[in-house]
CSV table of C-alpha atoms and ligand atoms in Angstrom, one decimal:
chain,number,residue,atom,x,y,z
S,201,UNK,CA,-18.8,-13.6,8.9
S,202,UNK,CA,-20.7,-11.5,6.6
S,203,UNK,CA,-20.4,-12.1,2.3
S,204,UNK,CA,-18.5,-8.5,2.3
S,205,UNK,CA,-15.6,-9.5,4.9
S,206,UNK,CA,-15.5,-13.2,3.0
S,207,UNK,CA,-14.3,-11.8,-0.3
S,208,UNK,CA,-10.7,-10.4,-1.2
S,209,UNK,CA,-10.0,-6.8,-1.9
S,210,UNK,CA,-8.8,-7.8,-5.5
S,211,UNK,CA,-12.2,-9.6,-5.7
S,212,UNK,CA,-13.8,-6.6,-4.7
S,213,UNK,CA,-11.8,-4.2,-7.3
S,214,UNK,CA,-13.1,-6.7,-10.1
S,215,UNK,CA,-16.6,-6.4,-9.0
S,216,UNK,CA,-16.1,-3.0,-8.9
S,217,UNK,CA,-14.4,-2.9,-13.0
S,218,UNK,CA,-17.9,-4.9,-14.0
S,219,UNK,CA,-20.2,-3.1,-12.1
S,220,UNK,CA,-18.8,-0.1,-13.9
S,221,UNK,CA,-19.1,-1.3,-16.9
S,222,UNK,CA,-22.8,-2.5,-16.3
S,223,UNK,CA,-23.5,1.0,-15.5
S,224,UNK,CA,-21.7,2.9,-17.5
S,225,UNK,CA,-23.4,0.6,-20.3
S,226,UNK,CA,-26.9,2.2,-19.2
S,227,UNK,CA,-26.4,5.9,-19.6
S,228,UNK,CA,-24.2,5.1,-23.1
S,229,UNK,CA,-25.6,8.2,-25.3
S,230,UNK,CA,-26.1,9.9,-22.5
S,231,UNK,CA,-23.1,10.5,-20.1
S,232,UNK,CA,-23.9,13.9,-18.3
S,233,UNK,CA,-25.1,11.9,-15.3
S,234,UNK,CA,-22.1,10.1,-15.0
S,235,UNK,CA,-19.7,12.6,-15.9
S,236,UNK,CA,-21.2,15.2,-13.6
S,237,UNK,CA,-21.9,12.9,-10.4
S,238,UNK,CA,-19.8,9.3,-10.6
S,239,UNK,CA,-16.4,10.5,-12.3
S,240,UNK,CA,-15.9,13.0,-9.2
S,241,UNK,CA,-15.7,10.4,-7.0
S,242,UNK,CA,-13.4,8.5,-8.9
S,243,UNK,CA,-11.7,12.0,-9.4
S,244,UNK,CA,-11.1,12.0,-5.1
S,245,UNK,CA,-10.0,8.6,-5.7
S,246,UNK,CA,-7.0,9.5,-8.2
S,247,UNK,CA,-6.1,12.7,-6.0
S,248,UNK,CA,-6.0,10.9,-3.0
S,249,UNK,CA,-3.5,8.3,-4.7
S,250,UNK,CA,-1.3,11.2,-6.5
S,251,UNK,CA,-1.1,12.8,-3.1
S,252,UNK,CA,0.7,9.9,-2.3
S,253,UNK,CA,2.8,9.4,-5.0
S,254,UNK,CA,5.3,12.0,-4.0
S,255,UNK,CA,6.0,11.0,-0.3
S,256,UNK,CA,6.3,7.1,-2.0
S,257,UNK,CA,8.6,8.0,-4.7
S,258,UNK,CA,11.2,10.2,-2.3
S,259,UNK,CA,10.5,7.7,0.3
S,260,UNK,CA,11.0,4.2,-0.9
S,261,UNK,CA,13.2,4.8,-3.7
S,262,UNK,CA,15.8,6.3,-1.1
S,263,UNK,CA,14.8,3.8,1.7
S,264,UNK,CA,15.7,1.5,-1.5
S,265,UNK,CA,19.2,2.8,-1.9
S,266,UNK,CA,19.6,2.9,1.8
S,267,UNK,CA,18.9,-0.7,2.1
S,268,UNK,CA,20.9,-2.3,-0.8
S,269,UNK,CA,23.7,-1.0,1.4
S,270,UNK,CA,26.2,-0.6,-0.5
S,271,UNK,CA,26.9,1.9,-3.4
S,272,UNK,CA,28.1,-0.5,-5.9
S,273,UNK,CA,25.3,-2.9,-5.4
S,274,UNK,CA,22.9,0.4,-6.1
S,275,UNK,CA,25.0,0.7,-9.0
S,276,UNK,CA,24.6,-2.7,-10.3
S,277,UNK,CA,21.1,-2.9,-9.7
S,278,UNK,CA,20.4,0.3,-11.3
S,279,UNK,CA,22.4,-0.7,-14.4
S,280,UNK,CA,20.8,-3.8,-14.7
S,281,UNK,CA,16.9,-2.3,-14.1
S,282,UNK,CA,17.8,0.3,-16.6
S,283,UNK,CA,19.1,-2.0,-19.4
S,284,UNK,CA,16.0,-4.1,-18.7
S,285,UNK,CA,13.5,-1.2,-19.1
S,286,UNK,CA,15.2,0.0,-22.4
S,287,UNK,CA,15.5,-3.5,-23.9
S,288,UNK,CA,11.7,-4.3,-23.3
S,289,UNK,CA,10.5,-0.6,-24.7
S,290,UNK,CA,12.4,-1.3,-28.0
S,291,UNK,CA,11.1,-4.5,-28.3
S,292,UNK,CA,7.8,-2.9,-27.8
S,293,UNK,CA,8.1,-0.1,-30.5
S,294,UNK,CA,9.3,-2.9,-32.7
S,295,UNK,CA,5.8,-5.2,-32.4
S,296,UNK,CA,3.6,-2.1,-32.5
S,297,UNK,CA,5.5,-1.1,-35.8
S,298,UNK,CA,5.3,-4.8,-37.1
S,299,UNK,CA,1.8,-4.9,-36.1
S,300,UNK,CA,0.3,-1.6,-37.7
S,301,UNK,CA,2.8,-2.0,-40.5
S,302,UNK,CA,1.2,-5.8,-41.7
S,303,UNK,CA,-2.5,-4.2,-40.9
S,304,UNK,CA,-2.3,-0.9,-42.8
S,305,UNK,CA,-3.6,-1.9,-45.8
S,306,UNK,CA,-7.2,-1.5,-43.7
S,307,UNK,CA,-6.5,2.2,-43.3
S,308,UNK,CA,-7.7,4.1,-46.2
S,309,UNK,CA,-6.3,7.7,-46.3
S,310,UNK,CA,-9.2,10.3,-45.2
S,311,UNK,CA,-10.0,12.7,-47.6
S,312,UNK,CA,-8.5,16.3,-47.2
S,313,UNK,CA,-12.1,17.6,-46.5
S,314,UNK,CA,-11.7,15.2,-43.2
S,315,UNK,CA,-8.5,16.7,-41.9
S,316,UNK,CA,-9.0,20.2,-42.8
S,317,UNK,CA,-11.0,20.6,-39.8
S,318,UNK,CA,-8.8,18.4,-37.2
S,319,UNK,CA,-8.9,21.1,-34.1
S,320,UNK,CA,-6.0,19.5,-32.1
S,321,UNK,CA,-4.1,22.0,-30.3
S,322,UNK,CA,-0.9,20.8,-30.1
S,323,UNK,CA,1.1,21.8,-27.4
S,324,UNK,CA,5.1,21.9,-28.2
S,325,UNK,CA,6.7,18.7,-27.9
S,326,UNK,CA,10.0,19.0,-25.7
S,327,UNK,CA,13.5,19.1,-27.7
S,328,UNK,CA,15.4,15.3,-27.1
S,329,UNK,CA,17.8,17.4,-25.3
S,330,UNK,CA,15.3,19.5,-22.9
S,331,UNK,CA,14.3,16.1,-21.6
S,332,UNK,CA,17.7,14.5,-20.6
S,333,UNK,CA,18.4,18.7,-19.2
S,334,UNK,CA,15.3,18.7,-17.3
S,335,UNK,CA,15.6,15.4,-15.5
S,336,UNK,CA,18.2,17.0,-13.2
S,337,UNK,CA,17.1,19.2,-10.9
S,338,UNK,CA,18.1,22.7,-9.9
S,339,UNK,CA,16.3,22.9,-6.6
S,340,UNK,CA,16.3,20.4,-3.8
S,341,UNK,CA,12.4,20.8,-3.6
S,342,UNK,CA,10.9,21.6,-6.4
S,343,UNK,CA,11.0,18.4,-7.7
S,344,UNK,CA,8.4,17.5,-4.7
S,345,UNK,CA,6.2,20.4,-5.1
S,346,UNK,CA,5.5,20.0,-8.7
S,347,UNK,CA,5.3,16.4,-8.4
S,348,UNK,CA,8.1,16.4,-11.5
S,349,UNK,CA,8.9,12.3,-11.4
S,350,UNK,CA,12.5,12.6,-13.0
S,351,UNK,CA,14.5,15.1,-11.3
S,352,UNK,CA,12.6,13.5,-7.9
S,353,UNK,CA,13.9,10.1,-8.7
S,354,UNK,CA,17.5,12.0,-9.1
S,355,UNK,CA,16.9,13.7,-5.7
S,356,UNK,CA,16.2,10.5,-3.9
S,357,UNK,CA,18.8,8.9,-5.7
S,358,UNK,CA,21.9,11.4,-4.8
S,359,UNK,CA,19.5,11.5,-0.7
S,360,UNK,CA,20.0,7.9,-0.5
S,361,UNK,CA,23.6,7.9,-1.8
S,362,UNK,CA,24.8,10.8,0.3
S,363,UNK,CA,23.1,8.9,3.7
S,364,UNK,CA,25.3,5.6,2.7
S,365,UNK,CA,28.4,7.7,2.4
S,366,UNK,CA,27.6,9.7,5.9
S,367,UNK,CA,28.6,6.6,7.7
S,368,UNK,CA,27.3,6.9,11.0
S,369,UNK,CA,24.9,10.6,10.9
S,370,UNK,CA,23.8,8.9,7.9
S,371,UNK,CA,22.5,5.6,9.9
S,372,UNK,CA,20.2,8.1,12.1
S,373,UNK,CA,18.7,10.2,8.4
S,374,UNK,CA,18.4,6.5,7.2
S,375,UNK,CA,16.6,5.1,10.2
S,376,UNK,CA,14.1,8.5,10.0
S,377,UNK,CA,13.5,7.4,6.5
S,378,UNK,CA,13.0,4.4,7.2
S,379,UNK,CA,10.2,5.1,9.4
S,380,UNK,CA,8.6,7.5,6.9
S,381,UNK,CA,8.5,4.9,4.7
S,382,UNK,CA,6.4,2.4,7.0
S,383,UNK,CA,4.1,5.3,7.5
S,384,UNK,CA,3.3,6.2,4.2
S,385,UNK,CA,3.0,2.7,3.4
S,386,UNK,CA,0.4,2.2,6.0
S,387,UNK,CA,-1.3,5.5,4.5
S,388,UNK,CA,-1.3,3.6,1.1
S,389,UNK,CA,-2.7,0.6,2.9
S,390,UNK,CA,-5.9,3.1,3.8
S,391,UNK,CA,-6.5,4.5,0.4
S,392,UNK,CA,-5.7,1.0,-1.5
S,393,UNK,CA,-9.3,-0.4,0.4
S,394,UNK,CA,-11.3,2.0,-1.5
S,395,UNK,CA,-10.2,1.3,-4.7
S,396,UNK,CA,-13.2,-0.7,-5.7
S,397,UNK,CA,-15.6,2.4,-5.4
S,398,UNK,CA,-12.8,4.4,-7.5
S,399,UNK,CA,-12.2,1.8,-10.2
S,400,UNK,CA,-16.2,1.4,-10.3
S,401,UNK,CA,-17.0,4.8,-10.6
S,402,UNK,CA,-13.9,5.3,-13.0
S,403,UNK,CA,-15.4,2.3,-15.9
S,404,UNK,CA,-18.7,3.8,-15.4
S,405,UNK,CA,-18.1,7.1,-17.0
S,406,UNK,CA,-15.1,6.0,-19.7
S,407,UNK,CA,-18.1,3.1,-20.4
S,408,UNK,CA,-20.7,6.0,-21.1
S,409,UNK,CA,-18.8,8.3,-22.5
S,410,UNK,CA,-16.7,6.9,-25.4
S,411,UNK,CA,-19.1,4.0,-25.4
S,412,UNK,CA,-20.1,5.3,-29.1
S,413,UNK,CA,-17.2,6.6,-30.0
S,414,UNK,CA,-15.2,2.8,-30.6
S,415,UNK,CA,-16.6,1.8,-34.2
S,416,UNK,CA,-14.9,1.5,-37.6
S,417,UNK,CA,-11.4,2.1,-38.0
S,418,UNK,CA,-11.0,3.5,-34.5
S,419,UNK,CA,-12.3,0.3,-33.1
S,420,UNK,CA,-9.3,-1.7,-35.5
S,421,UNK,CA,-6.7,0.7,-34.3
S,422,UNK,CA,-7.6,0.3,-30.8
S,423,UNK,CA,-7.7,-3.3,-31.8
S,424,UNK,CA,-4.2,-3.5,-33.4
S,425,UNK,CA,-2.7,-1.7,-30.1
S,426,UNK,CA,-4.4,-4.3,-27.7
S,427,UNK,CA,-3.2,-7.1,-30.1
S,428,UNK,CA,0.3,-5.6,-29.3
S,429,UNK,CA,-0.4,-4.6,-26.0
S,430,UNK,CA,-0.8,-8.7,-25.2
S,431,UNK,CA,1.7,-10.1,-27.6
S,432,UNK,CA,4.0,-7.9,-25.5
S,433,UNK,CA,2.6,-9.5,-22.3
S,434,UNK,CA,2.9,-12.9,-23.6
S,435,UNK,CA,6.0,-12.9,-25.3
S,436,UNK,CA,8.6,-10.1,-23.4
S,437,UNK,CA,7.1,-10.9,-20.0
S,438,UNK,CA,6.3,-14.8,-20.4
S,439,UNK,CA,9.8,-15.4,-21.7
S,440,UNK,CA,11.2,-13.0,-18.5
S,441,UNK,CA,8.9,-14.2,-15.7
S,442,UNK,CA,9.1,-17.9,-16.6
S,443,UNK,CA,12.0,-18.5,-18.3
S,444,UNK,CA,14.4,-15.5,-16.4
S,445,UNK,CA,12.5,-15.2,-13.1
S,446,UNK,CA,11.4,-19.0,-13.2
S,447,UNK,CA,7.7,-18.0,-12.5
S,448,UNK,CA,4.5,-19.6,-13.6
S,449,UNK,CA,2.8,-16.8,-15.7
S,450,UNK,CA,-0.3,-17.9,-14.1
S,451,UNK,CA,1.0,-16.6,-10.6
S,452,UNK,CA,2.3,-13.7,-12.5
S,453,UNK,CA,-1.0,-12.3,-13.8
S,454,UNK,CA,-3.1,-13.6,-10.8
S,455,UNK,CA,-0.9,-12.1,-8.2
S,456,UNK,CA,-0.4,-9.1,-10.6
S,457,UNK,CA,-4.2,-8.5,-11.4
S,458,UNK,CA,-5.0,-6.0,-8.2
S,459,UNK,CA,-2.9,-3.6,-9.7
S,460,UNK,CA,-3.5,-4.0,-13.3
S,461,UNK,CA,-7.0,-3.6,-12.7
S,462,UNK,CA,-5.8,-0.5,-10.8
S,463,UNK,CA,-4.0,0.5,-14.0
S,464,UNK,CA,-6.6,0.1,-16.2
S,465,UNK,CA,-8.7,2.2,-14.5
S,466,UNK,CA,-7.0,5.4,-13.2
S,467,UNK,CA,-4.0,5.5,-16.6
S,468,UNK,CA,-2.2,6.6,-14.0
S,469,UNK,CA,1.7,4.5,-13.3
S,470,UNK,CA,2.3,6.8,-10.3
S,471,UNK,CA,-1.5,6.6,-9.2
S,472,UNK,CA,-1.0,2.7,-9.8
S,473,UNK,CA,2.6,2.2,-7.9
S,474,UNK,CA,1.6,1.6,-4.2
S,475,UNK,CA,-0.9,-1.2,-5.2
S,476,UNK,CA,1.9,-2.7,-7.5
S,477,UNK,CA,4.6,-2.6,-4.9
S,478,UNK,CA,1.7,-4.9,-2.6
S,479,UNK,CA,1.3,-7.1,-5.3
S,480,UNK,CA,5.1,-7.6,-6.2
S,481,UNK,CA,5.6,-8.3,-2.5
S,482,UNK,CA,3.6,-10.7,-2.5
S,483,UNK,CA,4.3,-12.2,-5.6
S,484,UNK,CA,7.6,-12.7,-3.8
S,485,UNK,CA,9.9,-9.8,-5.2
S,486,UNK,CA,12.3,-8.4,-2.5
S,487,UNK,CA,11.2,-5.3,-1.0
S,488,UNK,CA,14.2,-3.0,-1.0
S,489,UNK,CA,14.6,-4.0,-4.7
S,490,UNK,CA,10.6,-3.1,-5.6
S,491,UNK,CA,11.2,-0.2,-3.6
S,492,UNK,CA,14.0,0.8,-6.1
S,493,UNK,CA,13.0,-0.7,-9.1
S,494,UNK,CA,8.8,0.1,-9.5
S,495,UNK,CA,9.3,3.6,-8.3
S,496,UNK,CA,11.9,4.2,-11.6
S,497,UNK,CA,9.9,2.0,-13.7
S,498,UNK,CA,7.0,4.1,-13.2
S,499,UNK,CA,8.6,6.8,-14.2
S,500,UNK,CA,10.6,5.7,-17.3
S,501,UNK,CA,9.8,2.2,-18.1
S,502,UNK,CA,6.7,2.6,-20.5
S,503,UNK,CA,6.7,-0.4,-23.0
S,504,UNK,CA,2.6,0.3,-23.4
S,505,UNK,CA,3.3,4.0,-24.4
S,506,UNK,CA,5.6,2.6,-26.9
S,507,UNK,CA,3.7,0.4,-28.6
S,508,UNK,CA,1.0,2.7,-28.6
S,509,UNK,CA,3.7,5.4,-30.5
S,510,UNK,CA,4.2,3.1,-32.8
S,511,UNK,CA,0.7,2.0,-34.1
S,512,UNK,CA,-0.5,6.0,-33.7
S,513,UNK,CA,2.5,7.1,-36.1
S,514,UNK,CA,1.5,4.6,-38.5
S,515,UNK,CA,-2.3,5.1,-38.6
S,516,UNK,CA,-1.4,8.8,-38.8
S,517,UNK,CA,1.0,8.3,-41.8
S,518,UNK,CA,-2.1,6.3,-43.6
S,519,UNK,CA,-4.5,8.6,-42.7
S,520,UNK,CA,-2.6,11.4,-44.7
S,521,UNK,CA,-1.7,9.1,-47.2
S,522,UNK,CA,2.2,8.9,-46.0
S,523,UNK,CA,4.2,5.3,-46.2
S,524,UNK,CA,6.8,5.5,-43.4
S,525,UNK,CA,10.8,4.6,-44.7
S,526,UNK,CA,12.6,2.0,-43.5
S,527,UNK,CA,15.1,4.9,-41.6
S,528,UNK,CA,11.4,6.9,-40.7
S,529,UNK,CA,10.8,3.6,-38.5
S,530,UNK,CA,14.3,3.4,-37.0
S,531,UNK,CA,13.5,7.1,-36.2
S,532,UNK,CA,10.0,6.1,-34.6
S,533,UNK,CA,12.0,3.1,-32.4
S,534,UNK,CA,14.6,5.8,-31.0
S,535,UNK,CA,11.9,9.0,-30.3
S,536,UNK,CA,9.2,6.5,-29.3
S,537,UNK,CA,11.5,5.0,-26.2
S,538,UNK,CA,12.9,8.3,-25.5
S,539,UNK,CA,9.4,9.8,-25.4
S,540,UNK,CA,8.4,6.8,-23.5
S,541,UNK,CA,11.2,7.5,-21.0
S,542,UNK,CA,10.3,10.9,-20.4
S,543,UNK,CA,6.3,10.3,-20.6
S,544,UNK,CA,5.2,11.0,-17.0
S,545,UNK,CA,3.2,8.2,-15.3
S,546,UNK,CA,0.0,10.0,-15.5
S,547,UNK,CA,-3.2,9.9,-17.5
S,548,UNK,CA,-3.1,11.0,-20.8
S,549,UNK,CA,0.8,12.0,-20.6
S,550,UNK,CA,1.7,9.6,-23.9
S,551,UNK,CA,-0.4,11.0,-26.3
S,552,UNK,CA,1.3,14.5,-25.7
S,553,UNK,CA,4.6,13.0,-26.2
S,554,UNK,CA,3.7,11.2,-29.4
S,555,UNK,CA,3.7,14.7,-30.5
S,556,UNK,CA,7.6,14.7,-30.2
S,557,UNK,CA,7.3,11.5,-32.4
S,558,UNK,CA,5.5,12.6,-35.1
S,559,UNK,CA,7.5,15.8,-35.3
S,560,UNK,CA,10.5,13.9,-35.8
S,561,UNK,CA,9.6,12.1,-38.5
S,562,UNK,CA,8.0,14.5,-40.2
S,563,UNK,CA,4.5,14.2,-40.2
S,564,UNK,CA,1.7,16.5,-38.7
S,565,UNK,CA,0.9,16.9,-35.5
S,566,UNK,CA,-2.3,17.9,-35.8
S,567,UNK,CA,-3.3,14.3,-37.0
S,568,UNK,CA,-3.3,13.0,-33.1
S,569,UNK,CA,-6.8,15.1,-33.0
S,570,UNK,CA,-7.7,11.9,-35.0
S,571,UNK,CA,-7.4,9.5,-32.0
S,572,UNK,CA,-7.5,12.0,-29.4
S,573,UNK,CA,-11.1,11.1,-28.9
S,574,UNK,CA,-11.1,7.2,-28.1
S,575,UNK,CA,-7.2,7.9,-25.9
S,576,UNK,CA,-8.7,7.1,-22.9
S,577,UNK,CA,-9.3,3.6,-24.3
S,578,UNK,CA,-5.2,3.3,-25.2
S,579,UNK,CA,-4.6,4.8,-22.7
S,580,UNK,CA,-6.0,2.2,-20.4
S,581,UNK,CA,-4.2,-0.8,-21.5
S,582,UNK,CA,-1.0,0.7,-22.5
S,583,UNK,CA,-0.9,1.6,-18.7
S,584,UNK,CA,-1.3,-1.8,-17.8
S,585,UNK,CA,1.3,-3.1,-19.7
S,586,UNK,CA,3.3,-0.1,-18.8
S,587,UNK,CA,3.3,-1.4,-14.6
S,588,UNK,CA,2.8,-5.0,-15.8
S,589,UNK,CA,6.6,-4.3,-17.5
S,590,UNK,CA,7.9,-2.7,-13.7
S,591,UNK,CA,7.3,-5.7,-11.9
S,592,UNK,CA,8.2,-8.4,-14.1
S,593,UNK,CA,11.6,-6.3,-13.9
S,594,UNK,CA,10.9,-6.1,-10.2
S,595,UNK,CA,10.7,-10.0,-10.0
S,596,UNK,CA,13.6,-11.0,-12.2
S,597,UNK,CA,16.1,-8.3,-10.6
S,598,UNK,CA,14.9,-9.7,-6.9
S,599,UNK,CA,15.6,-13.2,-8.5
S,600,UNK,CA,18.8,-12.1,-9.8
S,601,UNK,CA,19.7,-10.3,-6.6
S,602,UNK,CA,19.3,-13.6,-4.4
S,603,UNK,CA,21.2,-15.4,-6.4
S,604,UNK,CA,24.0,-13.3,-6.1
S,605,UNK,CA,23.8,-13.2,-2.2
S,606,UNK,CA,23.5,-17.0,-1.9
S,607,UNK,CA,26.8,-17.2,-4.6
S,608,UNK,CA,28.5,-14.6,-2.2
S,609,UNK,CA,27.3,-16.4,1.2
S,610,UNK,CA,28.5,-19.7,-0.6
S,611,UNK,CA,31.8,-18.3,-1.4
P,274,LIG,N1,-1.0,6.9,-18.6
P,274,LIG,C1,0.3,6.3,-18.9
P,274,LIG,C2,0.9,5.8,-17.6
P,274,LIG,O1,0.6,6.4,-16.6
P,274,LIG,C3,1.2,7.2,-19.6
P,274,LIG,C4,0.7,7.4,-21.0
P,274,LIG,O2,-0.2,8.2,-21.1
P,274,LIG,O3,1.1,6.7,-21.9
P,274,LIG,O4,1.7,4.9,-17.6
């Protein structure tokens, strides 16, 4: 058996983050190359996983509903996931506030000469209220065609509802669904064995490009929001995976690294979801309830958004000279895990909301045109945590679930 065939795709995927790094260490200073010939390729990667994401999204999350079988146990699951997510993001705002808030003495406020020339367009942040509007939708497929997560998840929701209630016409739509599912999962399968050549050629160009860019106070920042980013790993999900789920946090992260490799490299939830629902499989989660559960986590469960929110307000607020209130941060812990509810899972998608946090508390948006630069580099962790958060979720309501079938069988 040849070396190639020996090792494991994850294996492969890691090779392929260090490799990129290697290379994208050699044409640091000088990223045309890699920007104009290696990031394409990773660029195929990504739209070959987004064209996916739709068809996964409808698919599983109403082959999800379909399968918990009953109506009240798709209630109680969803209530349960959704507390979950919201608990987690607030803790999450809270550490990055903490966090930023004990380091800001290192921040000295830049001059006005410095911000007088910020160039940040920002585009409007959404009104609180647009957001909760706009996640139901007024056509049955528009939703799909503009890949708009929300209103899709409501779609598949109300399609997988409607099928249980059909009784038996219902049982034939759900079987059809059913095998929809299968298929796109084996199409997932396809794309998921080139992720290596995506994630290489991905690290290679974010390597060479902001390479330079990371020194000074950036580099702290970025610092401060990785502290938090693994504080939040350690603490939130160590206490839920071993002391909820009764999991080894070991097993966790190794079965879990696939896709936070995957993470880390395309900032992408959605472009990450098929690998995390193979990894949560296998890491033992029940497959109708990851089917449910990562698809809506993708969406709205963003505790990496969040903390990045918190530490950008903060640096912001320093960098103009601004001391947040006490009620400025309880204003940041409410926008931040609504914006991070209604951040889309793609690259790049939180630093536009953080515009709707800074807004709120009053400070300018223009500042986010001082960390606009290095967001790639947030970006890539705070997606990690952001799917790392979905399947600890995914695990503990699987763990939840059978324990609630055995009490019922027992009974
Ligand atoms: N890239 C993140 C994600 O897909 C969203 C963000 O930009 O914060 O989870």
């Amino acid at each position: 058996m040849s070396a190639k065939r020996k090792l494991s795709l994850p294996a492969w995927i890691f090779i392929g983050m260090l490799a990129g790094i290697a290379v994208g260490l050699c044409f640091l200073g000088n990223p045309e190359f890699t920007t104009n010939y290696i990031k394409p390729v990773g660029t195929i990667y990504i739209n070959l996983l987004k064209f996916l994401v739709v068809p996964v999204v409808l698919f599983s999350i109403t082959d999800g509903v379909i399968s918990l079988n009953d109506l009240k146990r798709v209630g109680d699951v969803g209530v349960k996931t959704f507390l979950y997510y919201l608990c987690t993001t607030a803790v999450a705002v809270v550490i990055g506030l903490a966090l930023t808030s004990a380091c800001k003495g290192l921040f000295a406020p830049l001059g006005d000469g410095a911000l007088g020339d910020l160039t940040y367009e920002a585009k409007e942040a959404p009104a609180v209220m647009d957001v909760i509007v706009n996640i139901f939708p007024d056509s049955f497929f528009k939703p799909m065609v503009e890949a708009n997560m929300l209103p899709l998840i409501v779609t598949a929701i109300l399609l997988g509802a409607g099928i249980l209630s059909a009784g038996e016409k219902g049982q034939k739509i759900g079987e059809i669904v059913n095998a929809m599912t299968e298929v796109i999962m084996k199409m997932m399968m396809m794309i998921i064995q080139i992720t290596p050549i995506g994630v290489f050629c991905l690290m290679t160009n974010v390597v060479a490009v902001n390479g330079p860019k990371i020194v000074g106070t950036l580099a702290l920042v970025i610092g401060i929001a990785y502290v938090g980013y693994i504080l939040h790993i350690c603490l939130v999900y160590g206490f839920s995976v071993r002391f909820l789920s009764g999991m080894k946090m070991t097993d966790f992260l190794k079965g879990m690294a696939p896709a936070m490799i995957t993470a880390f490299t395309t900032t992408s939830s959605n472009a990450t979801l098929p690998v995390n629902m193979e990894c949560c499989n296998k890491l033992g989660a029940e497959p109708e309830i990851s089917s449910f559960v990562l698809p809506l986590g993708a969406t709205i469960n963003m505790d990496g958004t969040a903390i990045y929110q918190a530490v950008a307000a903060i640096f912001i607020a320093s960098c103009y000279g601004m001391e947040l209130t006490l009620s400025q941060m309880g204003m940041v812990v409410l926008t931040a895990t609504l914006a991070s509810i209604g951040t889309a899972g793609v690259s790049g998608a939180g630093m536009l909301m953080l515009a709707m946090v800074l807004e709120t508390i009053g400070l300018p948006v223009e500042g986010i045109a001082l960390i606009a630069g290095v967001d790639k580099i947030f970006d890539m962790g705070r997606t990690t945590l952001n799917i790392t958060g979905d399947a600890s979720c995914a695990i503990l309501i699987s763990k939840l679930d059978r324990k609630k079938k055995a009490a019922k069988a027992g009974a």
